[in-house]
Coordinates of C-alpha atoms in Angstrom, one line a residue:
Chain N
M1 CA -3.1 -22.4 1.4
S2 CA -1.5 -26.0 1.5
P3 CA 1.8 -25.6 -0.1
S4 CA 1.9 -29.1 -1.0
L5 CA -0.5 -32.3 -1.3
D6 CA 0.3 -36.0 -2.0
L7 CA -1.5 -38.8 -2.7
T8 CA -0.5 -42.4 -2.2
V9 CA -1.0 -45.9 -1.8
S10 CA 1.4 -47.9 0.1
P11 CA 1.2 -51.7 -1.0
E12 CA -0.7 -54.0 0.9
R13 CA -1.9 -57.8 0.0
L14 CA -5.6 -58.4 -2.0
D15 CA -6.1 -61.9 -2.4
E16 CA -9.0 -61.4 -5.0
G17 CA -9.6 -59.1 -7.6
T18 CA -9.3 -58.3 -11.0
P19 CA -4.8 -58.5 -11.7
E20 CA -4.6 -54.2 -11.9
E21 CA -7.2 -53.7 -8.6
R22 CA -5.0 -56.1 -6.9
A23 CA -1.3 -54.7 -8.2
A24 CA -2.3 -51.1 -6.9
F25 CA -4.3 -52.0 -4.1
G26 CA -2.9 -50.6 -0.1
L27 CA -3.4 -48.2 2.2
F28 CA -4.6 -44.8 0.2
V29 CA -3.7 -41.7 2.1
V30 CA -4.4 -38.1 0.6
R31 CA -2.6 -35.9 2.8
T32 CA -1.0 -32.3 3.3
P33 CA 1.8 -31.4 5.6
A34 CA -0.9 -30.0 8.1
Q35 CA -3.5 -32.9 7.8
S36 CA -4.8 -36.1 6.2
L37 CA -8.2 -35.9 4.3
T38 CA -8.4 -39.7 4.6
E39 CA -7.6 -40.7 8.3
G40 CA -10.1 -42.5 10.0
F41 CA -11.3 -45.4 12.5
D42 CA -10.5 -49.3 11.2
H43 CA -13.3 -51.1 12.6
Y44 CA -11.0 -54.5 12.1
I45 CA -7.9 -53.7 13.7
N46 CA -9.8 -51.3 16.2
S47 CA -7.8 -48.6 15.6
C48 CA -7.1 -45.3 13.5
R49 CA -5.4 -45.0 10.5
S50 CA -4.1 -42.6 8.0
G51 CA -6.4 -43.7 5.3
P52 CA -8.2 -46.9 4.3
L53 CA -7.5 -50.1 2.4
V54 CA -8.7 -49.9 -0.9
S55 CA -7.4 -50.1 -4.7
G56 CA -5.6 -46.9 -6.2
Y57 CA -6.3 -48.6 -9.6
H58 CA -9.9 -46.9 -9.3
V59 CA -9.0 -43.9 -7.4
A60 CA -6.7 -43.6 -10.4
E61 CA -9.1 -44.3 -13.4
W62 CA -11.6 -41.8 -11.8
L63 CA -9.0 -39.0 -11.5
A64 CA -7.8 -39.6 -15.1
W65 CA -11.8 -39.9 -16.4
N66 CA -12.7 -36.9 -14.6
W67 CA -9.7 -34.8 -14.5
W68 CA -10.8 -31.9 -16.6
R69 CA -13.8 -31.3 -14.6
L70 CA -12.2 -31.5 -11.2
R71 CA -9.6 -28.8 -13.0
H72 CA -11.7 -26.3 -13.8
E73 CA -15.5 -26.6 -12.9
P74 CA -16.5 -24.9 -10.5
R75 CA -19.3 -25.8 -7.6
S76 CA -22.5 -26.1 -9.0
N77 CA -25.8 -27.7 -8.0
A78 CA -26.4 -29.1 -11.8
E79 CA -27.4 -32.9 -11.8
G80 CA -24.6 -35.4 -11.7
W81 CA -22.2 -32.9 -10.8
S82 CA -21.1 -34.8 -7.5
F83 CA -20.3 -37.8 -9.7
A84 CA -17.6 -36.1 -11.2
H85 CA -16.6 -34.4 -8.1
G86 CA -17.1 -36.9 -5.1
M87 CA -14.8 -39.7 -4.4
T88 CA -17.6 -41.8 -3.1
S89 CA -19.0 -42.2 -6.3
I90 CA -16.0 -44.3 -7.7
G91 CA -18.1 -47.5 -6.6
E92 CA -16.5 -50.8 -6.8
G93 CA -17.8 -51.8 -3.5
Y94 CA -14.9 -49.8 -1.2
V95 CA -16.0 -47.3 1.1
W96 CA -14.3 -44.2 -0.4
P97 CA -13.5 -41.0 1.6
N98 CA -16.1 -38.5 1.5
L99 CA -13.9 -36.3 -0.2
T100 CA -15.3 -33.7 -2.7
I101 CA -13.1 -31.8 -5.1
Y102 CA -13.4 -28.8 -7.1
S103 CA -11.6 -25.3 -8.8
D104 CA -12.7 -22.1 -9.5
G105 CA -10.1 -22.5 -12.4
V106 CA -7.2 -20.9 -9.8
R107 CA -7.7 -22.8 -6.4
T108 CA -8.8 -26.2 -5.7
V109 CA -10.9 -27.3 -2.8
L110 CA -10.6 -30.5 -1.2
L111 CA -13.5 -31.0 1.4
S112 CA -13.1 -34.0 3.8
R113 CA -16.3 -34.9 5.7
P114 CA -17.0 -37.6 8.3
S115 CA -18.7 -40.4 7.8
S116 CA -22.2 -39.6 8.6
D117 CA -23.0 -42.7 10.7
P118 CA -20.8 -42.4 13.8
K119 CA -20.7 -46.1 14.1
A120 CA -20.0 -46.6 10.4
K121 CA -18.4 -50.0 8.9
P122 CA -15.6 -51.2 8.3
Y123 CA -13.8 -47.6 8.2
R124 CA -15.1 -44.3 9.5
Y125 CA -13.7 -41.0 8.2
F126 CA -12.7 -38.4 10.8
G127 CA -13.3 -35.4 7.9
A128 CA -10.9 -32.6 7.8
P129 CA -10.8 -28.5 7.6
P130 CA -11.0 -27.4 3.8
T131 CA -7.9 -28.2 2.2
V132 CA -7.1 -25.3 -0.5
V133 CA -4.4 -25.6 -3.1
S134 CA -3.3 -24.2 -6.3
S135 CA -4.9 -25.8 -9.6
T136 CA -1.6 -26.5 -10.7
L137 CA -0.4 -28.2 -7.6
F138 CA -3.6 -30.2 -7.5
E139 CA -2.6 -31.2 -11.0
S140 CA 0.8 -31.9 -10.0
A141 CA 0.0 -34.2 -7.4
V142 CA -2.7 -36.3 -9.6
D143 CA -0.1 -36.5 -12.4
T144 CA 2.3 -37.9 -9.8
F145 CA 0.1 -40.4 -8.7
L146 CA -1.4 -41.5 -12.0
S147 CA 2.2 -42.0 -13.0
R148 CA 3.2 -43.9 -9.7
I149 CA -0.2 -46.2 -10.1
I150 CA 0.8 -47.0 -13.5
G151 CA 4.4 -47.8 -12.5
R152 CA 3.2 -50.1 -9.6
L153 CA 0.8 -52.1 -12.5
R154 CA 4.3 -52.3 -14.6
E155 CA 6.2 -53.7 -11.4
Q156 CA 3.6 -56.3 -10.9
G157 CA 3.6 -57.3 -14.5
V158 CA -0.2 -55.9 -15.1
G159 CA 0.0 -55.4 -19.0
E160 CA -1.9 -52.2 -20.7
T161 CA -5.0 -51.3 -19.0
N162 CA -8.0 -49.0 -19.3
L163 CA -5.9 -46.4 -17.0
D164 CA -3.4 -46.6 -19.9
R165 CA -5.4 -45.2 -21.9
L166 CA -7.3 -43.0 -20.1
W167 CA -4.0 -41.4 -19.0
S168 CA -2.6 -41.4 -22.7
D169 CA -5.7 -39.7 -24.0
L170 CA -5.5 -37.0 -21.2
L171 CA -1.6 -36.6 -22.1
I172 CA -2.5 -35.5 -26.1
E173 CA -5.6 -33.5 -24.9
R174 CA -3.7 -31.6 -22.6
S175 CA -0.4 -31.0 -25.0
D176 CA -3.0 -30.4 -28.1
P177 CA -4.2 -26.8 -27.9
H178 CA -7.3 -27.4 -30.0
L179 CA -8.2 -30.6 -28.1
A180 CA -7.8 -28.8 -24.4
I181 CA -9.7 -25.8 -24.9
R182 CA -12.6 -27.9 -26.1
R183 CA -12.4 -30.0 -23.1
K184 CA -12.0 -27.3 -20.8
L185 CA -15.1 -25.8 -22.1
E186 CA -16.7 -29.3 -22.2
A187 CA -15.7 -29.4 -18.3
L188 CA -17.2 -26.0 -18.1
L189 CA -20.7 -27.2 -19.0
G190 CA -20.7 -29.8 -16.4
L191 CA -20.3 -32.9 -19.2
D192 CA -18.0 -35.4 -19.3
P193 CA -15.2 -35.7 -22.5
G194 CA -16.5 -36.2 -25.9
E195 CA -19.8 -35.5 -24.4
A196 CA -20.3 -32.1 -25.9
E197 CA -22.1 -31.6 -29.8
E198 CA -19.4 -30.6 -31.7
G199 CA -21.9 -27.8 -33.3
A200 CA -22.5 -26.4 -29.8
L201 CA -18.3 -26.2 -29.0
A202 CA -17.7 -24.4 -32.4
G203 CA -20.3 -22.2 -31.9
V204 CA -18.9 -21.3 -28.4
L205 CA -15.4 -21.2 -29.7
A206 CA -16.4 -19.0 -32.8
D207 CA -17.9 -16.2 -30.1
G208 CA -14.7 -16.3 -27.9
K209 CA -13.0 -14.9 -30.9
D210 CA -15.1 -12.1 -31.2
L211 CA -16.0 -11.4 -27.4
G212 CA -13.2 -12.9 -25.5
Q213 CA -12.3 -16.7 -25.4
A214 CA -12.3 -16.7 -21.5
A215 CA -15.7 -14.2 -21.2
M216 CA -17.2 -17.5 -23.4
E217 CA -16.1 -19.5 -20.8
E218 CA -17.7 -18.2 -18.4
M219 CA -20.6 -18.0 -20.3
A220 CA -20.3 -21.7 -20.5
A221 CA -19.9 -22.7 -16.6
E222 CA -22.8 -20.2 -16.2
S223 CA -25.1 -22.5 -18.7
A224 CA -24.1 -25.5 -17.0
Q225 CA -25.4 -24.0 -13.8
A226 CA -28.7 -22.9 -15.1
N227 CA -29.0 -26.1 -17.3
Q228 CA -29.2 -24.2 -20.1
A229 CA -27.5 -23.6 -23.7
V230 CA -25.1 -21.1 -24.0
M231 CA -26.3 -17.8 -25.2
S232 CA -24.7 -17.2 -28.7
G233 CA -22.9 -13.7 -29.5
E234 CA -25.7 -13.0 -31.4
A235 CA -28.6 -13.5 -28.6
L236 CA -26.6 -11.5 -26.8
A237 CA -26.5 -8.5 -28.9
D238 CA -30.4 -8.7 -30.1
L239 CA -30.8 -8.4 -26.0
A240 CA -28.1 -5.6 -25.8
K241 CA -30.2 -3.9 -28.6
T242 CA -33.7 -4.5 -27.4
H243 CA -32.7 -4.1 -23.1
G244 CA -29.7 -2.5 -23.2
F245 CA -28.2 1.0 -22.2
E246 CA -25.3 2.8 -23.6
A247 CA -22.2 3.0 -21.4
S248 CA -19.2 4.8 -22.7
V249 CA -15.9 2.7 -22.2
K250 CA -13.5 5.6 -22.7
D251 CA -15.3 7.6 -20.0
S252 CA -15.5 4.9 -17.4
V253 CA -12.7 4.7 -14.3
R254 CA -9.2 3.2 -14.8
L255 CA -6.9 1.7 -12.2
G256 CA -3.7 3.2 -12.2
A257 CA -0.9 1.3 -14.3
S258 CA 0.7 0.1 -10.7
W259 CA -2.5 -2.3 -9.9
G260 CA -1.6 -5.8 -10.6
R261 CA -5.0 -7.4 -11.3
L262 CA -3.8 -10.7 -12.1
A263 CA -5.7 -13.6 -10.8
D264 CA -3.5 -15.3 -7.9
A265 CA -3.5 -18.9 -6.5
A266 CA -2.6 -17.8 -3.3
K267 CA -5.1 -15.4 -2.6
P268 CA -8.8 -15.9 -2.9
A269 CA -10.8 -14.2 -5.3
W270 CA -12.6 -12.3 -2.5
R271 CA -9.4 -10.9 -1.4
L272 CA -8.2 -9.8 -4.6
G273 CA -11.5 -8.1 -5.4
A274 CA -12.0 -6.3 -1.9
E275 CA -8.1 -4.9 -2.6
M276 CA -9.2 -3.6 -6.0
A277 CA -12.1 -1.9 -4.8
K278 CA -10.3 0.0 -1.7
A279 CA -7.3 0.8 -4.7
L280 CA -10.4 2.2 -6.7
R281 CA -11.9 4.3 -3.6
D282 CA -8.2 5.4 -2.8
Q283 CA -7.8 6.4 -6.1
E284 CA -11.0 8.2 -6.7
G285 CA -11.0 9.8 -3.2
L286 CA -14.1 7.9 -1.6
G287 CA -13.0 7.5 2.0
G288 CA -15.6 5.4 3.7
A289 CA -18.5 7.3 2.3
P290 CA -21.3 5.1 0.3
V291 CA -21.2 5.2 -3.5
G292 CA -23.9 7.5 -4.8
T293 CA -25.6 6.3 -8.2
T294 CA -24.4 9.1 -10.0
R295 CA -21.3 8.8 -9.3
L296 CA -21.1 4.7 -10.1
A297 CA -23.1 5.6 -13.1
E298 CA -20.7 8.0 -14.2
M299 CA -17.7 5.3 -13.3
I300 CA -19.4 2.9 -15.9
G301 CA -19.3 6.0 -18.2
T302 CA -23.3 5.8 -18.3
R303 CA -25.8 7.9 -16.9
A304 CA -27.3 7.3 -13.3
T305 CA -31.6 7.0 -14.8
H306 CA -30.0 3.8 -16.3
L307 CA -28.9 2.3 -13.3
A308 CA -32.6 3.4 -11.6
D309 CA -34.5 1.9 -14.5
T310 CA -37.1 -0.6 -12.9
A311 CA -38.4 -2.5 -16.3
A312 CA -38.5 -6.2 -15.7
L313 CA -36.1 -8.3 -17.4
S314 CA -36.1 -12.2 -17.3
L315 CA -32.2 -12.8 -17.5
R316 CA -30.3 -14.9 -15.6
F317 CA -27.3 -12.9 -15.5
S318 CA -26.0 -9.0 -16.4
F319 CA -23.3 -8.2 -19.1
C320 CA -21.6 -5.6 -20.8
L321 CA -21.3 -5.9 -24.7
E322 CA -18.4 -3.3 -26.2
A323 CA -18.4 -2.4 -29.3
G324 CA -14.8 -0.8 -30.4
E325 CA -14.6 2.5 -30.5
G326 CA -18.4 2.7 -30.3
P327 CA -20.2 2.8 -26.9
S328 CA -20.8 -0.1 -25.0
Q329 CA -24.6 -2.0 -24.2
V330 CA -24.8 -2.6 -20.7
V331 CA -27.9 -5.3 -19.5
L332 CA -28.8 -5.5 -16.0
R333 CA -30.9 -8.4 -15.2
S334 CA -32.6 -7.0 -11.8
R335 CA -35.3 -4.7 -11.5
W336 CA -34.3 -4.0 -8.3
P337 CA -32.2 -0.6 -7.7
A338 CA -30.0 -2.1 -4.9
N339 CA -29.4 -5.3 -6.9
R340 CA -28.9 -3.0 -10.6
R341 CA -26.0 -1.3 -8.7
F342 CA -24.5 -4.4 -7.6
H343 CA -24.3 -5.7 -11.0
A344 CA -23.1 -2.4 -12.2
A345 CA -20.5 -2.4 -10.0
R346 CA -19.3 -6.0 -10.9
L347 CA -19.4 -5.1 -14.6
L348 CA -16.9 -2.1 -13.3
A349 CA -14.7 -4.7 -11.7
D350 CA -14.9 -6.8 -14.6
R351 CA -13.6 -4.1 -17.3
L352 CA -10.7 -3.6 -14.5
F353 CA -9.6 -7.2 -13.8
S354 CA -10.4 -8.8 -17.5
P355 CA -9.7 -5.9 -20.0
G356 CA -9.4 -6.3 -23.7
E357 CA -12.6 -8.6 -24.2
R358 CA -16.0 -7.2 -25.7
L359 CA -18.2 -9.4 -23.1
H360 CA -18.2 -9.1 -19.5
P361 CA -20.9 -11.3 -18.2
A362 CA -21.2 -11.2 -14.4
T363 CA -23.2 -14.7 -13.5
E364 CA -23.7 -17.1 -10.9
A365 CA -20.8 -19.1 -12.0
G366 CA -18.7 -19.9 -8.9
T367 CA -15.7 -19.1 -11.0
Y368 CA -12.6 -17.5 -9.6
R369 CA -13.3 -14.1 -12.2
Q370 CA -17.0 -14.2 -10.6
K371 CA -16.2 -14.2 -7.0
V372 CA -13.5 -11.5 -8.0
Q373 CA -16.4 -9.2 -9.3
R374 CA -18.8 -10.1 -6.3
A375 CA -16.0 -9.5 -3.5
F376 CA -15.1 -6.1 -5.7
A377 CA -18.5 -5.0 -5.7
A378 CA -19.5 -5.3 -2.0
E379 CA -16.5 -4.0 -0.9
F380 CA -16.3 -1.0 -3.1
L381 CA -20.0 -0.3 -2.6
A382 CA -20.1 -1.4 1.1
P383 CA -16.7 -1.0 2.8
F384 CA -16.1 -3.2 5.6
E385 CA -14.3 -1.0 7.9
G386 CA -17.4 1.0 7.9
V387 CA -19.4 -2.0 7.8
E388 CA -18.3 -3.2 11.1
A389 CA -18.0 0.3 12.4
M390 CA -21.5 0.8 11.8
M391 CA -22.5 -2.8 13.4
A392 CA -21.0 -2.0 16.6
G393 CA -20.7 -5.6 17.4
D394 CA -24.6 -6.1 16.6
F395 CA -24.6 -8.7 13.8
S396 CA -28.3 -9.0 14.1
P397 CA -30.2 -9.5 10.8
E398 CA -32.2 -6.1 11.3
R399 CA -28.5 -4.4 12.2
Q400 CA -27.5 -5.4 8.8
E401 CA -30.8 -4.6 6.9
D402 CA -29.8 -1.0 8.7
V403 CA -26.3 -1.1 7.1
A404 CA -27.4 -2.1 3.7
E405 CA -29.8 1.1 3.4
H406 CA -27.2 3.2 4.6
F407 CA -25.0 1.8 1.9
N408 CA -27.2 1.3 -0.8
V409 CA -26.5 -2.4 -1.2
S410 CA -29.0 -5.5 -0.5
A411 CA -29.1 -7.3 3.3
M412 CA -27.5 -10.2 1.3
T413 CA -24.5 -7.9 0.3
I414 CA -23.6 -7.1 4.2
N415 CA -24.2 -10.5 5.3
A416 CA -21.7 -11.7 2.7
I417 CA -19.0 -9.3 3.7
L418 CA -19.4 -10.2 7.3
K419 CA -19.2 -14.1 6.4
N420 CA -16.3 -13.4 4.3
N421 CA -13.9 -11.1 6.8
K422 CA -15.1 -13.8 9.6
R423 CA -17.7 -11.6 11.4
L424 CA -20.3 -14.3 10.4
V425 CA -19.7 -18.3 10.3
P426 CA -20.4 -19.3 6.8
D427 CA -21.9 -22.6 6.1
E428 CA -19.3 -25.2 4.7
F429 CA -20.4 -24.3 0.8
E430 CA -21.0 -20.6 1.1
Q431 CA -17.4 -20.2 2.2
D432 CA -15.3 -18.2 -0.6
F433 CA -12.5 -20.5 -0.8
Chain I
M1 CA -7.3 -40.5 -30.8
T2 CA -9.4 -39.0 -33.3
G3 CA -11.7 -35.8 -32.6
G4 CA -13.1 -35.6 -29.2
K5 CA -13.6 -39.0 -28.5
R6 CA -11.6 -40.9 -26.5
Q7 CA -10.1 -44.2 -26.7
G8 CA -10.2 -45.4 -22.9
N9 CA -13.7 -46.3 -21.4
R10 CA -14.9 -44.5 -18.7
P11 CA -15.4 -46.1 -15.5
D12 CA -19.1 -46.6 -16.0
R13 CA -21.1 -46.9 -12.9
R14 CA -24.2 -45.6 -14.9
I15 CA -27.6 -46.7 -15.0
A16 CA -28.3 -47.9 -18.8
D17 CA -31.4 -45.8 -20.3
R18 CA -34.8 -48.0 -19.9
S19 CA -35.1 -48.9 -23.4
F20 CA -31.3 -50.4 -23.2
L21 CA -32.3 -53.9 -22.0
Q22 CA -34.3 -55.9 -24.8
D23 CA -36.6 -58.7 -23.6
A24 CA -34.6 -61.0 -24.9
E25 CA -31.4 -59.9 -23.4
K26 CA -33.2 -59.5 -19.8
T27 CA -34.3 -63.2 -20.6
R28 CA -30.6 -64.0 -21.0
L29 CA -29.2 -62.3 -18.0
L30 CA -31.9 -63.7 -15.9
N31 CA -30.9 -67.2 -16.8
D32 CA -27.4 -66.2 -16.8
L33 CA -26.2 -64.8 -14.1
V34 CA -26.5 -65.4 -10.4
Y35 CA -25.8 -63.7 -7.3
V36 CA -23.6 -65.5 -5.1
G37 CA -21.8 -62.9 -2.9
S38 CA -18.3 -62.4 -1.5
S39 CA -17.0 -62.8 2.1
L40 CA -15.0 -59.6 1.5
H41 CA -18.3 -57.6 1.9
K42 CA -19.6 -59.7 5.0
L43 CA -19.9 -58.7 8.7
R44 CA -22.6 -61.4 8.8
P45 CA -21.7 -64.4 7.1
G46 CA -25.5 -65.9 7.2
D47 CA -26.1 -68.8 4.8
Y48 CA -23.6 -67.8 2.0
G49 CA -21.5 -70.9 2.5
L50 CA -18.5 -68.8 1.5
V51 CA -15.1 -70.1 2.6
P52 CA -14.1 -68.1 4.2
P53 CA -17.0 -67.2 5.4
S54 CA -15.7 -63.4 5.9
N55 CA -12.7 -62.2 5.0
P56 CA -13.0 -58.4 5.4
R57 CA -9.8 -56.9 5.6
P58 CA -10.5 -54.1 2.3
S59 CA -12.1 -51.3 3.1
K60 CA -15.0 -52.5 1.5
S61 CA -18.5 -51.8 1.8
A62 CA -20.6 -54.3 3.7
C63 CA -23.9 -55.8 2.5
D64 CA -25.3 -56.5 5.7
E65 CA -24.0 -53.5 7.7
V66 CA -27.7 -52.7 8.8
R67 CA -29.1 -56.3 9.0
S68 CA -28.8 -59.6 7.8
I69 CA -29.6 -60.5 4.4
L70 CA -30.2 -64.2 3.7
I71 CA -29.0 -65.5 0.0
S72 CA -32.7 -65.9 -0.8
E73 CA -33.2 -62.1 -0.1
A74 CA -30.1 -61.0 -1.7
A75 CA -30.8 -63.2 -5.1
L76 CA -34.5 -62.1 -5.2
L77 CA -33.2 -58.6 -5.2
F78 CA -30.6 -58.8 -7.9
R79 CA -33.3 -60.6 -10.2
R80 CA -35.6 -57.9 -9.3
G81 CA -33.0 -55.3 -10.5
L82 CA -32.3 -57.5 -13.8
E83 CA -36.2 -57.2 -14.2
K84 CA -36.5 -53.7 -14.0
G85 CA -33.3 -53.1 -16.3
M86 CA -31.6 -51.6 -13.6
V87 CA -28.1 -52.4 -15.1
S88 CA -24.7 -50.7 -16.4
V89 CA -24.2 -50.5 -20.3
F90 CA -23.0 -53.6 -21.8
P91 CA -21.8 -54.7 -25.1
Q92 CA -24.5 -57.2 -26.9
G93 CA -24.1 -60.7 -25.7
G94 CA -21.8 -59.4 -22.5
M95 CA -22.8 -59.2 -19.1
P96 CA -23.3 -55.7 -16.8
K97 CA -20.6 -54.6 -14.5
Y98 CA -23.2 -53.3 -12.1
V99 CA -27.0 -54.3 -11.0
W100 CA -29.2 -52.0 -9.1
A101 CA -32.0 -53.1 -6.5
V102 CA -33.8 -51.2 -4.2
D103 CA -35.7 -53.3 -0.7
D104 CA -39.1 -52.7 0.8
G105 CA -37.3 -50.5 3.3
G106 CA -36.1 -48.0 0.7
E107 CA -32.4 -49.6 1.2
V108 CA -30.3 -49.3 -2.4
Y109 CA -27.6 -52.0 -2.7
E110 CA -25.5 -52.5 -5.9
A111 CA -24.0 -55.9 -7.2
K112 CA -20.7 -56.2 -9.2
T113 CA -19.3 -59.0 -11.1
K114 CA -17.0 -61.4 -9.0
P115 CA -13.5 -61.0 -11.1
G116 CA -12.9 -63.8 -13.9
Q117 CA -16.4 -65.0 -12.9
E118 CA -18.0 -62.8 -14.9
S119 CA -21.9 -64.1 -14.4
R120 CA -21.2 -64.5 -10.7
Y121 CA -22.2 -61.1 -8.8
H122 CA -21.9 -60.3 -5.3
G123 CA -23.5 -57.2 -3.6
Y124 CA -22.9 -54.0 -1.2
R125 CA -25.1 -51.4 0.5
I126 CA -24.7 -48.1 -0.3
G127 CA -24.7 -46.1 2.4
E128 CA -25.3 -42.6 3.8
D129 CA -22.3 -41.3 2.3
E130 CA -23.4 -41.6 -1.1
Q131 CA -26.4 -39.7 -0.6
P132 CA -26.2 -38.5 -4.5
W133 CA -26.0 -42.0 -5.6
R134 CA -28.9 -43.2 -3.5
E135 CA -31.0 -40.6 -4.7
Y136 CA -30.1 -41.5 -8.2
V137 CA -30.4 -45.3 -7.7
L138 CA -33.9 -44.3 -6.2
R139 CA -35.5 -42.0 -8.5
A140 CA -34.9 -44.6 -11.5
W141 CA -36.3 -47.5 -9.6
R142 CA -39.2 -45.8 -9.3
E143 CA -39.5 -44.5 -12.8
R144 CA -39.2 -48.6 -13.9

């Protein structure tokens, strides 16, 4: 992970354009100590540059408007996502860096891709390996950039602009806890600031008070991925009553007090999840052996028959709903035994990682929390050391299936473990940063 | 700032809903707006009569990176964009910041106002690196 990130505009002269565009025009560079994310070939000077000649004003407006989504919204296939996360969408006629920025809430990724046309004019971007920074560092780099651009506008005698108003709005939103939580929820819902209906936000916030605010944020991120409304606490309770099975929280396994389970920006979620799984395996004396369904069920405080139940259920996610002293209700979305085991392990991870909340969702959102769950479940059910030993250098799909059968997980789980541990090359967007 | 609304405006590069541009407004735009081009976006200046003909120092998208486009074709594309209501949202009686159009070969173009001369527009091609934008404009173009 990079220790610093700088966004700069070195002033250059522009002969036409609005006053703000001209005041903030120059060489735009995004860089870390290790690399420039904006480097490319300038057709007009027939030479390389560390960045394009563009106006920093438009970059600043885009960053200020999209700040909440850049800071909190995970990667998604939802329509419109790329407009808020891809710098090429800034428009204004410039050839912007092909830079995509998104966060899992803890860590922010900056993906700089090369220009697709090898003869692109007037500026051909080289692209760069993915840059990962803590989301707080990204925040600070953007704050510094916005302040510099506003400073430049004043220095050049440009009066109040739309950027000043956006920046002022953003500072108010960030400093007001009441507004900040709404903006964050909107971002997780894949919406621009002010786009969400107040009633819908109020419902999510009310459920958050009862079930856990962070849990409802996960539900918001899930709903954006699925392009559906956030499921209410009442609907979840109904679903649990109809399709759930009981699990006793007081009988479920716990990690020793010495285990530090906090999210850590220096650590990818998959690594934290894997470490948590190893710690639990060690604590429970499991060695490298597969975890039987009976043992797994005991660990979440229920019976093995519940994990083997194959009734079909059309649901996008699994969840556990705790009820104080009484038994919890668990709903598993899949009818396939290996997937039910995997989702049960994810819910176990969530209880360990996010104790104190009543709702534990296992969704498809790309948040740090969900990535911890998935990595935990994979490592807990199929420890990497054992997987690698069984593969014996043969990473073929057939061998992956054999290993999956041994550990009673899906072949996809084995594939993900091999990619996380760099035994197979992940696709760009499959990499779990 | 009151409630959830912001005082600052979104840098608005979105296509207005189909119902946004009423017939009278459309007629006004077709009469008042003119495509003039910009030397900042020209690799091949053609017959635009720009002075200087080409002034491409900033990293501006070229309208003619793929092929030369003479002013008559550019102006026609601009009018087609207006006729289809492919404009960004603007206040009543004002001018759209952006107008979009697609040529017969499926290339996507964006026209933008000239600063200080809000009824005069220049355009550029939306390249391959803006694929989501190309698809967004193409979809709206096909639907209208």
